[in-house]
Amino acid sequence: MLTLEGLSLHADAVRTVVQDRELSHRGTEAVLLTIRLAVLPGLVLTLLGPGLGAAVLAVQLAGFGVYMGATFAPNHKGMPLVPRDTRIDFLSRQVLTSRNIRGGRPVDWLMGGLNLQVEHHLFPSMPSGNLRRAQPFVRAHCAEHGVPYTEAGLLESYGIVVRHLNRVGLGDRDPFACPFVTAHRQG
């Protein structure tokens, strides 16, 4: 399903630029989206031809979706879900449902700053380069108010994601046991 996430993200970007009249730098966003969604694909199709060009664009878009999913999932999967109607303050809702990924500047670069998901949720319009500067203040504020601040290493967080998906998707069954084979096994 993640292979379609790239398409969804592009559609959301276009919808935002078209519909949000209050969007800062809307003209710049529109120009950059036009380059990304028309000029670059046109160039690829011209240089590689329609068949190979379409294949390259499809693989690139699918790869982008998987990459974005691999960036988003470790920050949220396996974290508590707080029902919308639950009375909880903004800070607690954002911090309890997000996990930061440790790893310093290399992980910042690899994940585009979205490894600092707690700070991103608290300050969504803050440039990702500033999230690391906000982190000590957020961590201290959470400690002062008794709000759990969750962090994990990159590989550790992927392990959490896989265990969570197995728990909710397989009901704690053996992830390598095929339900069809198990149901039809004789003897």
mmCIF file with all atom_site columns, C-alpha atoms in Angstrom:
data_model
loop_
_atom_site.group_PDB
_atom_site.id
_atom_site.type_symbol
_atom_site.label_atom_id
_atom_site.label_alt_id
_atom_site.label_comp_id
_atom_site.label_asym_id
_atom_site.label_entity_id
_atom_site.label_seq_id
_atom_site.pdbx_PDB_ins_code
_atom_site.Cartn_x
_atom_site.Cartn_y
_atom_site.Cartn_z
_atom_site.occupancy
_atom_site.B_iso_or_equiv
_atom_site.pdbx_formal_charge
_atom_site.auth_seq_id
_atom_site.auth_comp_id
_atom_site.auth_asym_id
_atom_site.auth_atom_id
_atom_site.pdbx_PDB_model_num
ATOM 1   C CA . MET A 1 1   ? 0.000   0.000   0.000   1.00 0.00 ? 1   MET A CA 1
ATOM 2   C CA . LEU A 1 2   ? 2.909   2.352   0.620   1.00 0.00 ? 2   LEU A CA 1
ATOM 3   C CA . THR A 1 3   ? 3.693   2.330   -3.090  1.00 0.00 ? 3   THR A CA 1
ATOM 4   C CA . LEU A 1 4   ? 0.534   4.437   -3.533  1.00 0.00 ? 4   LEU A CA 1
ATOM 5   C CA . GLU A 1 5   ? 1.426   6.863   -0.730  1.00 0.00 ? 5   GLU A CA 1
ATOM 6   C CA . GLY A 1 6   ? 3.604   8.928   -3.092  1.00 0.00 ? 6   GLY A CA 1
ATOM 7   C CA . LEU A 1 7   ? 0.622   9.460   -5.370  1.00 0.00 ? 7   LEU A CA 1
ATOM 8   C CA . SER A 1 8   ? -1.538  10.425  -2.385  1.00 0.00 ? 8   SER A CA 1
ATOM 9   C CA . LEU A 1 9   ? 1.040   12.911  -1.083  1.00 0.00 ? 9   LEU A CA 1
ATOM 10  C CA . HIS A 1 10  ? 1.345   14.542  -4.515  1.00 0.00 ? 10  HIS A CA 1
ATOM 11  C CA . ALA A 1 11  ? -2.456  14.801  -4.798  1.00 0.00 ? 11  ALA A CA 1
ATOM 12  C CA . ASP A 1 12  ? -2.637  16.369  -1.324  1.00 0.00 ? 12  ASP A CA 1
ATOM 13  C CA . ALA A 1 13  ? 0.037   18.905  -2.300  1.00 0.00 ? 13  ALA A CA 1
ATOM 14  C CA . VAL A 1 14  ? -1.868  19.919  -5.436  1.00 0.00 ? 14  VAL A CA 1
ATOM 15  C CA . ARG A 1 15  ? -5.155  20.105  -3.504  1.00 0.00 ? 15  ARG A CA 1
ATOM 16  C CA . THR A 1 16  ? -3.543  22.336  -0.856  1.00 0.00 ? 16  THR A CA 1
ATOM 17  C CA . VAL A 1 17  ? -2.050  24.739  -3.399  1.00 0.00 ? 17  VAL A CA 1
ATOM 18  C CA . VAL A 1 18  ? -5.313  24.962  -5.352  1.00 0.00 ? 18  VAL A CA 1
ATOM 19  C CA . GLN A 1 19  ? -7.693  25.276  -2.390  1.00 0.00 ? 19  GLN A CA 1
ATOM 20  C CA . ASP A 1 20  ? -5.748  27.071  0.368   1.00 0.00 ? 20  ASP A CA 1
ATOM 21  C CA . ARG A 1 21  ? -5.902  30.761  -0.535  1.00 0.00 ? 21  ARG A CA 1
ATOM 22  C CA . GLU A 1 22  ? -4.065  31.655  2.709   1.00 0.00 ? 22  GLU A CA 1
ATOM 23  C CA . LEU A 1 23  ? -1.049  29.415  1.969   1.00 0.00 ? 23  LEU A CA 1
ATOM 24  C CA . SER A 1 24  ? 2.249   31.245  2.475   1.00 0.00 ? 24  SER A CA 1
ATOM 25  C CA . HIS A 1 25  ? 4.326   31.423  -0.701  1.00 0.00 ? 25  HIS A CA 1
ATOM 26  C CA . ARG A 1 26  ? 1.480   29.868  -2.687  1.00 0.00 ? 26  ARG A CA 1
ATOM 27  C CA . GLY A 1 27  ? 2.942   31.045  -6.006  1.00 0.00 ? 27  GLY A CA 1
ATOM 28  C CA . THR A 1 28  ? 6.327   29.516  -5.247  1.00 0.00 ? 28  THR A CA 1
ATOM 29  C CA . GLU A 1 29  ? 4.650   26.266  -4.198  1.00 0.00 ? 29  GLU A CA 1
ATOM 30  C CA . ALA A 1 30  ? 2.655   26.225  -7.453  1.00 0.00 ? 30  ALA A CA 1
ATOM 31  C CA . VAL A 1 31  ? 5.782   26.771  -9.566  1.00 0.00 ? 31  VAL A CA 1
ATOM 32  C CA . LEU A 1 32  ? 7.728   24.043  -7.744  1.00 0.00 ? 32  LEU A CA 1
ATOM 33  C CA . LEU A 1 33  ? 4.804   21.610  -8.021  1.00 0.00 ? 33  LEU A CA 1
ATOM 34  C CA . THR A 1 34  ? 4.516   22.346  -11.736 1.00 0.00 ? 34  THR A CA 1
ATOM 35  C CA . ILE A 1 35  ? 8.209   21.604  -12.177 1.00 0.00 ? 35  ILE A CA 1
ATOM 36  C CA . ARG A 1 36  ? 7.917   18.399  -10.135 1.00 0.00 ? 36  ARG A CA 1
ATOM 37  C CA . LEU A 1 37  ? 4.699   17.118  -11.669 1.00 0.00 ? 37  LEU A CA 1
ATOM 38  C CA . ALA A 1 38  ? 4.917   18.360  -15.274 1.00 0.00 ? 38  ALA A CA 1
ATOM 39  C CA . VAL A 1 39  ? 8.378   19.533  -16.312 1.00 0.00 ? 39  VAL A CA 1
ATOM 40  C CA . LEU A 1 40  ? 10.449  16.690  -14.809 1.00 0.00 ? 40  LEU A CA 1
ATOM 41  C CA . PRO A 1 41  ? 8.095   13.906  -15.966 1.00 0.00 ? 41  PRO A CA 1
ATOM 42  C CA . GLY A 1 42  ? 7.974   15.557  -19.406 1.00 0.00 ? 42  GLY A CA 1
ATOM 43  C CA . LEU A 1 43  ? 11.772  15.561  -19.509 1.00 0.00 ? 43  LEU A CA 1
ATOM 44  C CA . VAL A 1 44  ? 11.955  11.886  -18.433 1.00 0.00 ? 44  VAL A CA 1
ATOM 45  C CA . LEU A 1 45  ? 9.352   10.861  -21.025 1.00 0.00 ? 45  LEU A CA 1
ATOM 46  C CA . THR A 1 46  ? 11.133  12.850  -23.742 1.00 0.00 ? 46  THR A CA 1
ATOM 47  C CA . LEU A 1 47  ? 14.575  11.435  -22.951 1.00 0.00 ? 47  LEU A CA 1
ATOM 48  C CA . LEU A 1 48  ? 13.551  7.807   -22.320 1.00 0.00 ? 48  LEU A CA 1
ATOM 49  C CA . GLY A 1 49  ? 10.472  7.476   -24.505 1.00 0.00 ? 49  GLY A CA 1
ATOM 50  C CA . PRO A 1 50  ? 6.958   6.759   -23.343 1.00 0.00 ? 50  PRO A CA 1
ATOM 51  C CA . GLY A 1 51  ? 7.384   3.113   -22.259 1.00 0.00 ? 51  GLY A CA 1
ATOM 52  C CA . LEU A 1 52  ? 10.660  3.292   -20.349 1.00 0.00 ? 52  LEU A CA 1
ATOM 53  C CA . GLY A 1 53  ? 9.907   6.831   -19.148 1.00 0.00 ? 53  GLY A CA 1
ATOM 54  C CA . ALA A 1 54  ? 6.550   5.770   -17.675 1.00 0.00 ? 54  ALA A CA 1
ATOM 55  C CA . ALA A 1 55  ? 8.217   2.775   -16.000 1.00 0.00 ? 55  ALA A CA 1
ATOM 56  C CA . VAL A 1 56  ? 10.942  4.969   -14.470 1.00 0.00 ? 56  VAL A CA 1
ATOM 57  C CA . LEU A 1 57  ? 8.356   7.469   -13.215 1.00 0.00 ? 57  LEU A CA 1
ATOM 58  C CA . ALA A 1 58  ? 6.159   4.700   -11.754 1.00 0.00 ? 58  ALA A CA 1
ATOM 59  C CA . VAL A 1 59  ? 9.104   3.082   -9.944  1.00 0.00 ? 59  VAL A CA 1
ATOM 60  C CA . GLN A 1 60  ? 10.262  6.487   -8.680  1.00 0.00 ? 60  GLN A CA 1
ATOM 61  C CA . LEU A 1 61  ? 6.782   7.345   -7.381  1.00 0.00 ? 61  LEU A CA 1
ATOM 62  C CA . ALA A 1 62  ? 6.366   3.932   -5.738  1.00 0.00 ? 62  ALA A CA 1
ATOM 63  C CA . GLY A 1 63  ? 9.845   4.186   -4.196  1.00 0.00 ? 63  GLY A CA 1
ATOM 64  C CA . PHE A 1 64  ? 9.004   7.653   -2.889  1.00 0.00 ? 64  PHE A CA 1
ATOM 65  C CA . GLY A 1 65  ? 5.853   6.287   -1.229  1.00 0.00 ? 65  GLY A CA 1
ATOM 66  C CA . VAL A 1 66  ? 7.752   3.458   0.452   1.00 0.00 ? 66  VAL A CA 1
ATOM 67  C CA . TYR A 1 67  ? 10.486  5.869   1.567   1.00 0.00 ? 67  TYR A CA 1
ATOM 68  C CA . MET A 1 68  ? 7.931   8.277   3.044   1.00 0.00 ? 68  MET A CA 1
ATOM 69  C CA . GLY A 1 69  ? 6.150   5.417   4.801   1.00 0.00 ? 69  GLY A CA 1
ATOM 70  C CA . ALA A 1 70  ? 9.480   4.219   6.182   1.00 0.00 ? 70  ALA A CA 1
ATOM 71  C CA . THR A 1 71  ? 9.980   7.759   7.492   1.00 0.00 ? 71  THR A CA 1
ATOM 72  C CA . PHE A 1 72  ? 6.502   8.187   9.039   1.00 0.00 ? 72  PHE A CA 1
ATOM 73  C CA . ALA A 1 73  ? 5.895   4.697   10.468  1.00 0.00 ? 73  ALA A CA 1
ATOM 74  C CA . PRO A 1 74  ? 8.687   4.547   13.070  1.00 0.00 ? 74  PRO A CA 1
ATOM 75  C CA . ASN A 1 75  ? 7.406   7.776   14.627  1.00 0.00 ? 75  ASN A CA 1
ATOM 76  C CA . HIS A 1 76  ? 3.814   6.652   15.176  1.00 0.00 ? 76  HIS A CA 1
ATOM 77  C CA . LYS A 1 77  ? 3.149   2.918   14.843  1.00 0.00 ? 77  LYS A CA 1
ATOM 78  C CA . GLY A 1 78  ? 2.893   1.224   18.212  1.00 0.00 ? 78  GLY A CA 1
ATOM 79  C CA . MET A 1 79  ? 2.266   4.512   20.032  1.00 0.00 ? 79  MET A CA 1
ATOM 80  C CA . PRO A 1 80  ? -0.926  4.983   22.048  1.00 0.00 ? 80  PRO A CA 1
ATOM 81  C CA . LEU A 1 81  ? -4.042  6.103   20.199  1.00 0.00 ? 81  LEU A CA 1
ATOM 82  C CA . VAL A 1 82  ? -5.956  8.828   21.985  1.00 0.00 ? 82  VAL A CA 1
ATOM 83  C CA . PRO A 1 83  ? -9.621  9.068   20.941  1.00 0.00 ? 83  PRO A CA 1
ATOM 84  C CA . ARG A 1 84  ? -10.567 12.518  19.625  1.00 0.00 ? 84  ARG A CA 1
ATOM 85  C CA . ASP A 1 85  ? -13.267 12.957  22.244  1.00 0.00 ? 85  ASP A CA 1
ATOM 86  C CA . THR A 1 86  ? -10.836 12.308  25.128  1.00 0.00 ? 86  THR A CA 1
ATOM 87  C CA . ARG A 1 87  ? -10.214 15.452  27.148  1.00 0.00 ? 87  ARG A CA 1
ATOM 88  C CA . ILE A 1 88  ? -6.436  15.875  27.001  1.00 0.00 ? 88  ILE A CA 1
ATOM 89  C CA . ASP A 1 89  ? -4.271  18.930  26.553  1.00 0.00 ? 89  ASP A CA 1
ATOM 90  C CA . PHE A 1 90  ? -2.539  19.657  23.235  1.00 0.00 ? 90  PHE A CA 1
ATOM 91  C CA . LEU A 1 91  ? 0.981   18.969  24.565  1.00 0.00 ? 91  LEU A CA 1
ATOM 92  C CA . SER A 1 92  ? 0.047   15.571  25.995  1.00 0.00 ? 92  SER A CA 1
ATOM 93  C CA . ARG A 1 93  ? -1.867  14.508  22.868  1.00 0.00 ? 93  ARG A CA 1
ATOM 94  C CA . GLN A 1 94  ? 1.067   15.340  20.590  1.00 0.00 ? 94  GLN A CA 1
ATOM 95  C CA . VAL A 1 95  ? 3.803   13.901  22.808  1.00 0.00 ? 95  VAL A CA 1
ATOM 96  C CA . LEU A 1 96  ? 1.987   10.704  23.819  1.00 0.00 ? 96  LEU A CA 1
ATOM 97  C CA . THR A 1 97  ? 1.204   9.748   20.218  1.00 0.00 ? 97  THR A CA 1
ATOM 98  C CA . SER A 1 98  ? 4.646   10.433  18.719  1.00 0.00 ? 98  SER A CA 1
ATOM 99  C CA . ARG A 1 99  ? 8.101   8.925   19.051  1.00 0.00 ? 99  ARG A CA 1
ATOM 100 C CA . ASN A 1 100 ? 11.391  10.596  18.186  1.00 0.00 ? 100 ASN A CA 1
ATOM 101 C CA . ILE A 1 101 ? 14.098  8.616   16.433  1.00 0.00 ? 101 ILE A CA 1
ATOM 102 C CA . ARG A 1 102 ? 17.607  9.019   17.862  1.00 0.00 ? 102 ARG A CA 1
ATOM 103 C CA . GLY A 1 103 ? 20.652  9.082   15.658  1.00 0.00 ? 103 GLY A CA 1
ATOM 104 C CA . GLY A 1 104 ? 21.843  12.665  15.387  1.00 0.00 ? 104 GLY A CA 1
ATOM 105 C CA . ARG A 1 105 ? 22.527  14.528  12.180  1.00 0.00 ? 105 ARG A CA 1
ATOM 106 C CA . PRO A 1 106 ? 22.738  11.454  9.895   1.00 0.00 ? 106 PRO A CA 1
ATOM 107 C CA . VAL A 1 107 ? 19.227  10.362  10.901  1.00 0.00 ? 107 VAL A CA 1
ATOM 108 C CA . ASP A 1 108 ? 18.029  13.989  10.666  1.00 0.00 ? 108 ASP A CA 1
ATOM 109 C CA . TRP A 1 109 ? 19.255  14.026  7.067   1.00 0.00 ? 109 TRP A CA 1
ATOM 110 C CA . LEU A 1 110 ? 17.944  10.553  6.212   1.00 0.00 ? 110 LEU A CA 1
ATOM 111 C CA . MET A 1 111 ? 14.468  11.320  7.574   1.00 0.00 ? 111 MET A CA 1
ATOM 112 C CA . GLY A 1 112 ? 14.305  14.970  6.539   1.00 0.00 ? 112 GLY A CA 1
ATOM 113 C CA . GLY A 1 113 ? 14.021  16.102  10.143  1.00 0.00 ? 113 GLY A CA 1
ATOM 114 C CA . LEU A 1 114 ? 10.843  14.064  10.672  1.00 0.00 ? 114 LEU A CA 1
ATOM 115 C CA . ASN A 1 115 ? 12.703  11.871  13.139  1.00 0.00 ? 115 ASN A CA 1
ATOM 116 C CA . LEU A 1 116 ? 11.993  14.714  15.599  1.00 0.00 ? 116 LEU A CA 1
ATOM 117 C CA . GLN A 1 117 ? 8.279   13.978  15.366  1.00 0.00 ? 117 GLN A CA 1
ATOM 118 C CA . VAL A 1 118 ? 7.388   15.188  18.877  1.00 0.00 ? 118 VAL A CA 1
ATOM 119 C CA . GLU A 1 119 ? 8.720   18.658  18.123  1.00 0.00 ? 119 GLU A CA 1
ATOM 120 C CA . HIS A 1 120 ? 7.256   18.545  14.597  1.00 0.00 ? 120 HIS A CA 1
ATOM 121 C CA . HIS A 1 121 ? 3.795   17.860  16.033  1.00 0.00 ? 121 HIS A CA 1
ATOM 122 C CA . LEU A 1 122 ? 4.114   20.631  18.592  1.00 0.00 ? 122 LEU A CA 1
ATOM 123 C CA . PHE A 1 123 ? 5.477   23.152  16.070  1.00 0.00 ? 123 PHE A CA 1
ATOM 124 C CA . PRO A 1 124 ? 4.297   21.966  12.614  1.00 0.00 ? 124 PRO A CA 1
ATOM 125 C CA . SER A 1 125 ? 5.359   25.129  10.782  1.00 0.00 ? 125 SER A CA 1
ATOM 126 C CA . MET A 1 126 ? 8.847   25.213  12.325  1.00 0.00 ? 126 MET A CA 1
ATOM 127 C CA . PRO A 1 127 ? 11.569  24.552  9.728   1.00 0.00 ? 127 PRO A CA 1
ATOM 128 C CA . SER A 1 128 ? 12.932  21.046  10.239  1.00 0.00 ? 128 SER A CA 1
ATOM 129 C CA . GLY A 1 129 ? 16.442  22.448  10.731  1.00 0.00 ? 129 GLY A CA 1
ATOM 130 C CA . ASN A 1 130 ? 15.273  24.135  13.946  1.00 0.00 ? 130 ASN A CA 1
ATOM 131 C CA . LEU A 1 131 ? 13.513  21.132  15.482  1.00 0.00 ? 131 LEU A CA 1
ATOM 132 C CA . ARG A 1 132 ? 16.733  19.825  17.052  1.00 0.00 ? 132 ARG A CA 1
ATOM 133 C CA . ARG A 1 133 ? 17.235  23.209  18.782  1.00 0.00 ? 133 ARG A CA 1
ATOM 134 C CA . ALA A 1 134 ? 13.727  23.001  20.265  1.00 0.00 ? 134 ALA A CA 1
ATOM 135 C CA . GLN A 1 135 ? 14.201  19.424  21.471  1.00 0.00 ? 135 GLN A CA 1
ATOM 136 C CA . PRO A 1 136 ? 15.979  20.145  24.816  1.00 0.00 ? 136 PRO A CA 1
ATOM 137 C CA . PHE A 1 137 ? 13.281  22.653  25.784  1.00 0.00 ? 137 PHE A CA 1
ATOM 138 C CA . VAL A 1 138 ? 10.459  20.260  24.876  1.00 0.00 ? 138 VAL A CA 1
ATOM 139 C CA . ARG A 1 139 ? 12.127  17.350  26.679  1.00 0.00 ? 139 ARG A CA 1
ATOM 140 C CA . ALA A 1 140 ? 12.629  19.465  29.824  1.00 0.00 ? 140 ALA A CA 1
ATOM 141 C CA . HIS A 1 141 ? 9.060   20.785  29.725  1.00 0.00 ? 141 HIS A CA 1
ATOM 142 C CA . CYS A 1 142 ? 7.683   17.254  29.378  1.00 0.00 ? 142 CYS A CA 1
ATOM 143 C CA . ALA A 1 143 ? 9.793   16.061  32.320  1.00 0.00 ? 143 ALA A CA 1
ATOM 144 C CA . GLU A 1 144 ? 8.625   19.012  34.424  1.00 0.00 ? 144 GLU A CA 1
ATOM 145 C CA . HIS A 1 145 ? 4.965   18.186  33.710  1.00 0.00 ? 145 HIS A CA 1
ATOM 146 C CA . GLY A 1 146 ? 5.264   14.387  33.885  1.00 0.00 ? 146 GLY A CA 1
ATOM 147 C CA . VAL A 1 147 ? 4.476   13.794  30.203  1.00 0.00 ? 147 VAL A CA 1
ATOM 148 C CA . PRO A 1 148 ? 6.325   10.705  28.858  1.00 0.00 ? 148 PRO A CA 1
ATOM 149 C CA . TYR A 1 149 ? 8.725   11.701  26.059  1.00 0.00 ? 149 TYR A CA 1
ATOM 150 C CA . THR A 1 150 ? 9.460   8.653   23.893  1.00 0.00 ? 150 THR A CA 1
ATOM 151 C CA . GLU A 1 151 ? 12.623  8.118   21.846  1.00 0.00 ? 151 GLU A CA 1
ATOM 152 C CA . ALA A 1 152 ? 14.090  5.050   20.142  1.00 0.00 ? 152 ALA A CA 1
ATOM 153 C CA . GLY A 1 153 ? 16.935  4.227   17.796  1.00 0.00 ? 153 GLY A CA 1
ATOM 154 C CA . LEU A 1 154 ? 16.099  3.776   14.102  1.00 0.00 ? 154 LEU A CA 1
ATOM 155 C CA . LEU A 1 155 ? 16.403  -0.029  14.024  1.00 0.00 ? 155 LEU A CA 1
ATOM 156 C CA . GLU A 1 156 ? 14.725  -0.306  17.427  1.00 0.00 ? 156 GLU A CA 1
ATOM 157 C CA . SER A 1 157 ? 11.784  1.751   16.151  1.00 0.00 ? 157 SER A CA 1
ATOM 158 C CA . TYR A 1 158 ? 11.383  -0.473  13.064  1.00 0.00 ? 158 TYR A CA 1
ATOM 159 C CA . GLY A 1 159 ? 11.315  -3.465  15.421  1.00 0.00 ? 159 GLY A CA 1
ATOM 160 C CA . ILE A 1 160 ? 8.541   -1.751  17.398  1.00 0.00 ? 160 ILE A CA 1
ATOM 161 C CA . VAL A 1 161 ? 6.623   -1.163  14.164  1.00 0.00 ? 161 VAL A CA 1
ATOM 162 C CA . VAL A 1 162 ? 6.916   -4.797  13.032  1.00 0.00 ? 162 VAL A CA 1
ATOM 163 C CA . ARG A 1 163 ? 5.888   -6.134  16.453  1.00 0.00 ? 163 ARG A CA 1
ATOM 164 C CA . HIS A 1 164 ? 2.923   -3.745  16.531  1.00 0.00 ? 164 HIS A CA 1
ATOM 165 C CA . LEU A 1 165 ? 1.790   -4.700  13.008  1.00 0.00 ? 165 LEU A CA 1
ATOM 166 C CA . ASN A 1 166 ? 2.113   -8.388  13.851  1.00 0.00 ? 166 ASN A CA 1
ATOM 167 C CA . ARG A 1 167 ? 0.131   -7.907  17.048  1.00 0.00 ? 167 ARG A CA 1
ATOM 168 C CA . VAL A 1 168 ? -2.751  -6.010  15.437  1.00 0.00 ? 168 VAL A CA 1
ATOM 169 C CA . GLY A 1 169 ? -2.690  -7.739  12.056  1.00 0.00 ? 169 GLY A CA 1
ATOM 170 C CA . LEU A 1 170 ? -2.047  -11.295 13.101  1.00 0.00 ? 170 LEU A CA 1
ATOM 171 C CA . GLY A 1 171 ? -3.482  -11.340 16.599  1.00 0.00 ? 171 GLY A CA 1
ATOM 172 C CA . ASP A 1 172 ? -0.098  -12.403 18.005  1.00 0.00 ? 172 ASP A CA 1
ATOM 173 C CA . ARG A 1 173 ? 0.025   -15.471 15.740  1.00 0.00 ? 173 ARG A CA 1
ATOM 174 C CA . ASP A 1 174 ? 3.286   -16.689 14.292  1.00 0.00 ? 174 ASP A CA 1
ATOM 175 C CA . PRO A 1 175 ? 4.044   -14.156 11.492  1.00 0.00 ? 175 PRO A CA 1
ATOM 176 C CA . PHE A 1 176 ? 5.520   -16.931 9.352   1.00 0.00 ? 176 PHE A CA 1
ATOM 177 C CA . ALA A 1 177 ? 2.530   -19.267 9.639   1.00 0.00 ? 177 ALA A CA 1
ATOM 178 C CA . CYS A 1 178 ? 0.294   -19.039 6.582   1.00 0.00 ? 178 CYS A CA 1
ATOM 179 C CA . PRO A 1 179 ? -3.371  -19.149 7.696   1.00 0.00 ? 179 PRO A CA 1
ATOM 180 C CA . PHE A 1 180 ? -4.391  -20.937 4.470   1.00 0.00 ? 180 PHE A CA 1
ATOM 181 C CA . VAL A 1 181 ? -1.770  -23.649 4.886   1.00 0.00 ? 181 VAL A CA 1
ATOM 182 C CA . THR A 1 182 ? -2.569  -24.049 8.586   1.00 0.00 ? 182 THR A CA 1
ATOM 183 C CA . ALA A 1 183 ? -6.292  -24.429 7.855   1.00 0.00 ? 183 ALA A CA 1
ATOM 184 C CA . HIS A 1 184 ? -5.740  -27.015 5.120   1.00 0.00 ? 184 HIS A CA 1
ATOM 185 C CA . ARG A 1 185 ? -2.797  -28.946 6.570   1.00 0.00 ? 185 ARG A CA 1
ATOM 186 C CA . GLN A 1 186 ? -3.517  -32.653 6.925   1.00 0.00 ? 186 GLN A CA 1
ATOM 187 C CA . GLY A 1 187 ? -1.966  -34.862 9.533   1.00 0.00 ? 187 GLY A CA 1
#
